[in-house]
Amino acid sequence: ASHAYLVAGDLHDIGKMGSYHLTAFSVGEVDGHRYAALKAADACLKRRSAGRLLHAPKIPAFLDDYAFLLSGCLALLEATGQGRWLMEAQGLASDLEKHFWDASGWGFFFTADDHEKLIARTKHPGDNAIPSGNSVAAEALVRLSSLTGDRKWREMGEKTLKVFAPFFARQPRGFGEML
């Protein structure tokens, strides 16, 4: 039953689930949590169209989906030591850079550059009960940089933090994950 829930959930939910299961595995060393995290990540990574992640059938993935799955892959790498998860994380980071990164204003847009046309492409910096895609992406990219030595990922993470820094002083409670 839990496996069906994981497969049916949104990608960012599965990415979070994978991280939670891995935390439970690390703390309690219960192998079932590790297995659940691996299955969740595999389900996410298989849900693709033309090489790109899908949020749901026929719906392209959003920033949050990529960011949470990237974070989940890094957690899997740390828990298993399997190089596959580093390769998956690097691929997801490359997709973030190519399709979501705002090179002129920094930070990440919520929708990809080839998403259906909207009135405006927005960026969501604030954290609520669920952290924003920008918060999770910034943290995951800094972690990826530490693992690979590639400064590009650290710079993108730091630029994401810098572009939203003016909001921190005005409303710090709205940026718990990013802070």
mmCIF file of C-alpha atoms in Angstrom:
data_model
loop_
_atom_site.group_PDB
_atom_site.id
_atom_site.type_symbol
_atom_site.label_atom_id
_atom_site.label_comp_id
_atom_site.label_asym_id
_atom_site.label_seq_id
_atom_site.Cartn_x
_atom_site.Cartn_y
_atom_site.Cartn_z
ATOM 1 C CA ALA A 1 0.000 0.000 0.000
ATOM 2 C CA SER A 2 2.776 2.466 0.841
ATOM 3 C CA HIS A 3 4.524 1.679 -2.458
ATOM 4 C CA ALA A 4 1.349 2.524 -4.389
ATOM 5 C CA TYR A 5 1.152 5.827 -2.524
ATOM 6 C CA LEU A 6 4.755 6.637 -3.373
ATOM 7 C CA VAL A 7 4.262 5.964 -7.069
ATOM 8 C CA ALA A 8 1.017 7.946 -7.171
ATOM 9 C CA GLY A 9 2.442 11.003 -5.387
ATOM 10 C CA ASP A 10 3.851 14.105 -6.999
ATOM 11 C CA LEU A 11 7.559 14.026 -7.804
ATOM 12 C CA HIS A 12 8.484 16.546 -5.138
ATOM 13 C CA ASP A 13 6.519 14.525 -2.586
ATOM 14 C CA ILE A 14 8.388 11.391 -3.631
ATOM 15 C CA GLY A 15 11.693 13.228 -3.393
ATOM 16 C CA LYS A 16 10.787 14.321 0.132
ATOM 17 C CA MET A 17 9.603 10.808 0.987
ATOM 18 C CA GLY A 18 12.892 9.396 -0.215
ATOM 19 C CA SER A 19 14.792 11.773 2.052
ATOM 20 C CA TYR A 20 12.520 11.009 5.005
ATOM 21 C CA HIS A 21 12.868 7.281 4.479
ATOM 22 C CA LEU A 22 16.641 7.649 4.303
ATOM 23 C CA THR A 23 16.668 9.688 7.507
ATOM 24 C CA ALA A 24 14.642 6.941 9.171
ATOM 25 C CA PHE A 25 17.056 4.368 7.750
ATOM 26 C CA SER A 26 20.077 6.292 9.029
ATOM 27 C CA VAL A 27 18.613 6.740 12.500
ATOM 28 C CA GLY A 28 16.839 3.417 12.930
ATOM 29 C CA GLU A 29 18.768 1.309 10.429
ATOM 30 C CA VAL A 30 15.496 -0.192 9.257
ATOM 31 C CA ASP A 31 16.201 -1.608 5.815
ATOM 32 C CA GLY A 32 12.567 -1.207 4.741
ATOM 33 C CA HIS A 33 13.003 2.555 4.698
ATOM 34 C CA ARG A 34 16.042 2.289 2.456
ATOM 35 C CA TYR A 35 14.118 0.020 0.093
ATOM 36 C CA ALA A 36 11.171 2.455 0.025
ATOM 37 C CA ALA A 37 13.488 5.366 -0.782
ATOM 38 C CA LEU A 38 15.145 3.437 -3.618
ATOM 39 C CA LYS A 39 11.779 2.439 -5.082
ATOM 40 C CA ALA A 40 10.472 6.013 -4.823
ATOM 41 C CA ALA A 41 13.500 7.440 -6.617
ATOM 42 C CA ASP A 42 13.333 4.801 -9.339
ATOM 43 C CA ALA A 43 9.625 5.546 -9.874
ATOM 44 C CA CYS A 44 10.356 9.267 -10.228
ATOM 45 C CA LEU A 45 13.242 8.813 -12.599
ATOM 46 C CA LYS A 46 11.207 6.503 -14.847
ATOM 47 C CA ARG A 47 8.385 9.045 -15.154
ATOM 48 C CA ARG A 48 9.755 10.899 -18.159
ATOM 49 C CA SER A 49 8.780 12.113 -21.588
ATOM 50 C CA ALA A 50 11.427 12.995 -24.158
ATOM 51 C CA GLY A 51 14.063 12.641 -21.439
ATOM 52 C CA ARG A 52 12.402 15.157 -19.118
ATOM 53 C CA LEU A 53 10.661 14.497 -15.822
ATOM 54 C CA LEU A 54 6.897 14.571 -15.640
ATOM 55 C CA HIS A 55 5.004 15.974 -12.666
ATOM 56 C CA ALA A 56 2.062 13.733 -13.561
ATOM 57 C CA PRO A 57 1.054 12.025 -16.802
ATOM 58 C CA LYS A 58 1.356 14.562 -19.630
ATOM 59 C CA ILE A 59 2.263 17.380 -17.211
ATOM 60 C CA PRO A 60 5.894 18.595 -17.297
ATOM 61 C CA ALA A 61 7.742 18.694 -14.000
ATOM 62 C CA PHE A 62 8.136 21.952 -12.111
ATOM 63 C CA LEU A 63 11.129 23.371 -10.242
ATOM 64 C CA ASP A 64 10.009 21.765 -6.989
ATOM 65 C CA ASP A 65 9.919 18.338 -8.620
ATOM 66 C CA TYR A 66 13.487 18.621 -9.903
ATOM 67 C CA ALA A 67 14.846 20.201 -6.723
ATOM 68 C CA PHE A 68 13.345 17.653 -4.324
ATOM 69 C CA LEU A 69 14.345 14.732 -6.519
ATOM 70 C CA LEU A 70 17.897 16.115 -6.784
ATOM 71 C CA SER A 71 18.034 16.338 -3.003
ATOM 72 C CA GLY A 72 16.664 12.801 -2.723
ATOM 73 C CA CYS A 73 19.309 11.451 -5.116
ATOM 74 C CA LEU A 74 22.039 13.062 -3.022
ATOM 75 C CA ALA A 75 20.554 11.471 0.100
ATOM 76 C CA LEU A 76 20.565 8.108 -1.688
ATOM 77 C CA LEU A 77 24.183 8.599 -2.664
ATOM 78 C CA GLU A 78 25.110 9.307 0.933
ATOM 79 C CA ALA A 79 23.114 6.321 2.220
ATOM 80 C CA THR A 80 24.178 3.733 -0.357
ATOM 81 C CA GLY A 81 27.501 4.930 -1.744
ATOM 82 C CA GLN A 82 26.259 3.941 -5.220
ATOM 83 C CA GLY A 83 27.684 6.174 -7.962
ATOM 84 C CA ARG A 84 24.432 5.891 -9.918
ATOM 85 C CA TRP A 85 22.840 8.454 -7.599
ATOM 86 C CA LEU A 86 25.607 10.986 -8.197
ATOM 87 C CA MET A 87 25.103 10.593 -11.960
ATOM 88 C CA GLU A 88 21.334 11.053 -11.560
ATOM 89 C CA ALA A 89 21.907 14.124 -9.363
ATOM 90 C CA GLN A 90 24.271 15.673 -11.914
ATOM 91 C CA GLY A 91 21.730 15.089 -14.688
ATOM 92 C CA LEU A 92 18.965 16.703 -12.659
ATOM 93 C CA ALA A 93 21.216 19.670 -11.805
ATOM 94 C CA SER A 94 22.024 20.109 -15.494
ATOM 95 C CA ASP A 95 18.311 20.107 -16.322
ATOM 96 C CA LEU A 96 17.725 22.713 -13.593
ATOM 97 C CA GLU A 97 20.420 24.920 -15.074
ATOM 98 C CA LYS A 98 19.233 24.502 -18.647
ATOM 99 C CA HIS A 99 15.489 24.865 -18.163
ATOM 100 C CA PHE A 100 14.826 26.725 -14.896
ATOM 101 C CA TRP A 101 17.828 28.961 -14.139
ATOM 102 C CA ASP A 102 17.444 32.720 -14.580
ATOM 103 C CA ALA A 103 20.899 33.689 -15.824
ATOM 104 C CA SER A 104 20.109 37.409 -15.832
ATOM 105 C CA GLY A 105 18.318 37.724 -12.492
ATOM 106 C CA TRP A 106 19.525 34.575 -10.698
ATOM 107 C CA GLY A 107 17.403 32.030 -8.910
ATOM 108 C CA PHE A 108 15.086 29.503 -10.498
ATOM 109 C CA PHE A 109 11.766 29.941 -12.248
ATOM 110 C CA PHE A 110 8.904 27.709 -11.136
ATOM 111 C CA THR A 111 8.276 26.535 -14.709
ATOM 112 C CA ALA A 112 10.715 25.364 -17.369
ATOM 113 C CA ASP A 113 11.691 27.511 -20.330
ATOM 114 C CA ASP A 114 9.697 25.273 -22.685
ATOM 115 C CA HIS A 115 6.611 25.024 -20.462
ATOM 116 C CA GLU A 116 3.296 26.195 -21.872
ATOM 117 C CA LYS A 117 3.299 29.963 -22.226
ATOM 118 C CA LEU A 118 2.119 31.814 -19.147
ATOM 119 C CA ILE A 119 1.545 35.505 -18.520
ATOM 120 C CA ALA A 120 4.752 35.532 -16.475
ATOM 121 C CA ARG A 121 7.341 33.018 -15.321
ATOM 122 C CA THR A 122 7.493 33.419 -11.561
ATOM 123 C CA LYS A 123 10.007 32.539 -8.880
ATOM 124 C CA HIS A 124 8.842 31.342 -5.489
ATOM 125 C CA PRO A 125 11.454 32.036 -2.809
ATOM 126 C CA GLY A 126 9.368 31.706 0.343
ATOM 127 C CA ASP A 127 9.185 28.552 2.413
ATOM 128 C CA ASN A 128 5.902 27.348 3.799
ATOM 129 C CA ALA A 129 5.088 23.972 5.334
ATOM 130 C CA ILE A 130 6.891 22.641 2.262
ATOM 131 C CA PRO A 131 10.165 24.406 1.418
ATOM 132 C CA SER A 132 10.314 26.252 -1.898
ATOM 133 C CA GLY A 133 12.016 24.777 -4.921
ATOM 134 C CA ASN A 134 14.541 27.620 -4.803
ATOM 135 C CA SER A 135 15.470 26.754 -1.206
ATOM 136 C CA VAL A 136 15.846 23.055 -1.890
ATOM 137 C CA ALA A 137 17.704 23.628 -5.167
ATOM 138 C CA ALA A 138 20.183 26.044 -3.550
ATOM 139 C CA GLU A 139 20.982 23.617 -0.734
ATOM 140 C CA ALA A 140 21.199 20.601 -3.061
ATOM 141 C CA LEU A 141 23.481 22.391 -5.524
ATOM 142 C CA VAL A 142 25.894 23.400 -2.752
ATOM 143 C CA ARG A 143 25.930 19.761 -1.576
ATOM 144 C CA LEU A 144 26.498 18.566 -5.146
ATOM 145 C CA SER A 145 29.402 20.973 -5.521
ATOM 146 C CA SER A 146 30.963 19.603 -2.338
ATOM 147 C CA LEU A 147 30.682 16.059 -3.678
ATOM 148 C CA THR A 148 31.932 16.760 -7.207
ATOM 149 C CA GLY A 149 34.280 19.714 -6.750
ATOM 150 C CA ASP A 150 32.402 21.545 -9.510
ATOM 151 C CA ARG A 151 32.234 25.200 -8.373
ATOM 152 C CA LYS A 152 29.494 25.970 -10.904
ATOM 153 C CA TRP A 153 26.897 24.273 -8.695
ATOM 154 C CA ARG A 154 28.054 26.125 -5.573
ATOM 155 C CA GLU A 155 27.932 29.457 -7.432
ATOM 156 C CA MET A 156 24.379 28.804 -8.611
ATOM 157 C CA GLY A 157 23.309 27.884 -5.080
ATOM 158 C CA GLU A 158 24.963 30.967 -3.621
ATOM 159 C CA LYS A 159 23.496 33.261 -6.288
ATOM 160 C CA THR A 160 20.052 31.866 -5.501
ATOM 161 C CA LEU A 161 20.532 32.762 -1.842
ATOM 162 C CA LYS A 162 21.860 36.227 -2.720
ATOM 163 C CA VAL A 163 18.980 37.163 -5.002
ATOM 164 C CA PHE A 164 16.436 36.425 -2.265
ATOM 165 C CA ALA A 165 18.514 37.773 0.656
ATOM 166 C CA PRO A 166 16.711 41.162 0.760
ATOM 167 C CA PHE A 167 13.526 39.313 1.733
ATOM 168 C CA PHE A 168 15.188 37.526 4.679
ATOM 169 C CA ALA A 169 15.521 40.654 6.852
ATOM 170 C CA ARG A 170 11.921 41.688 6.229
ATOM 171 C CA GLN A 171 10.329 38.301 6.807
ATOM 172 C CA PRO A 172 12.769 35.706 8.198
ATOM 173 C CA ARG A 173 10.004 33.295 9.224
ATOM 174 C CA GLY A 174 9.087 32.887 5.571
ATOM 175 C CA PHE A 175 12.525 31.528 4.663
ATOM 176 C CA GLY A 176 13.223 28.834 7.226
ATOM 177 C CA GLU A 177 14.765 26.372 4.782
ATOM 178 C CA MET A 178 16.665 28.980 2.790
ATOM 179 C CA LEU A 179 18.179 30.508 5.910
#
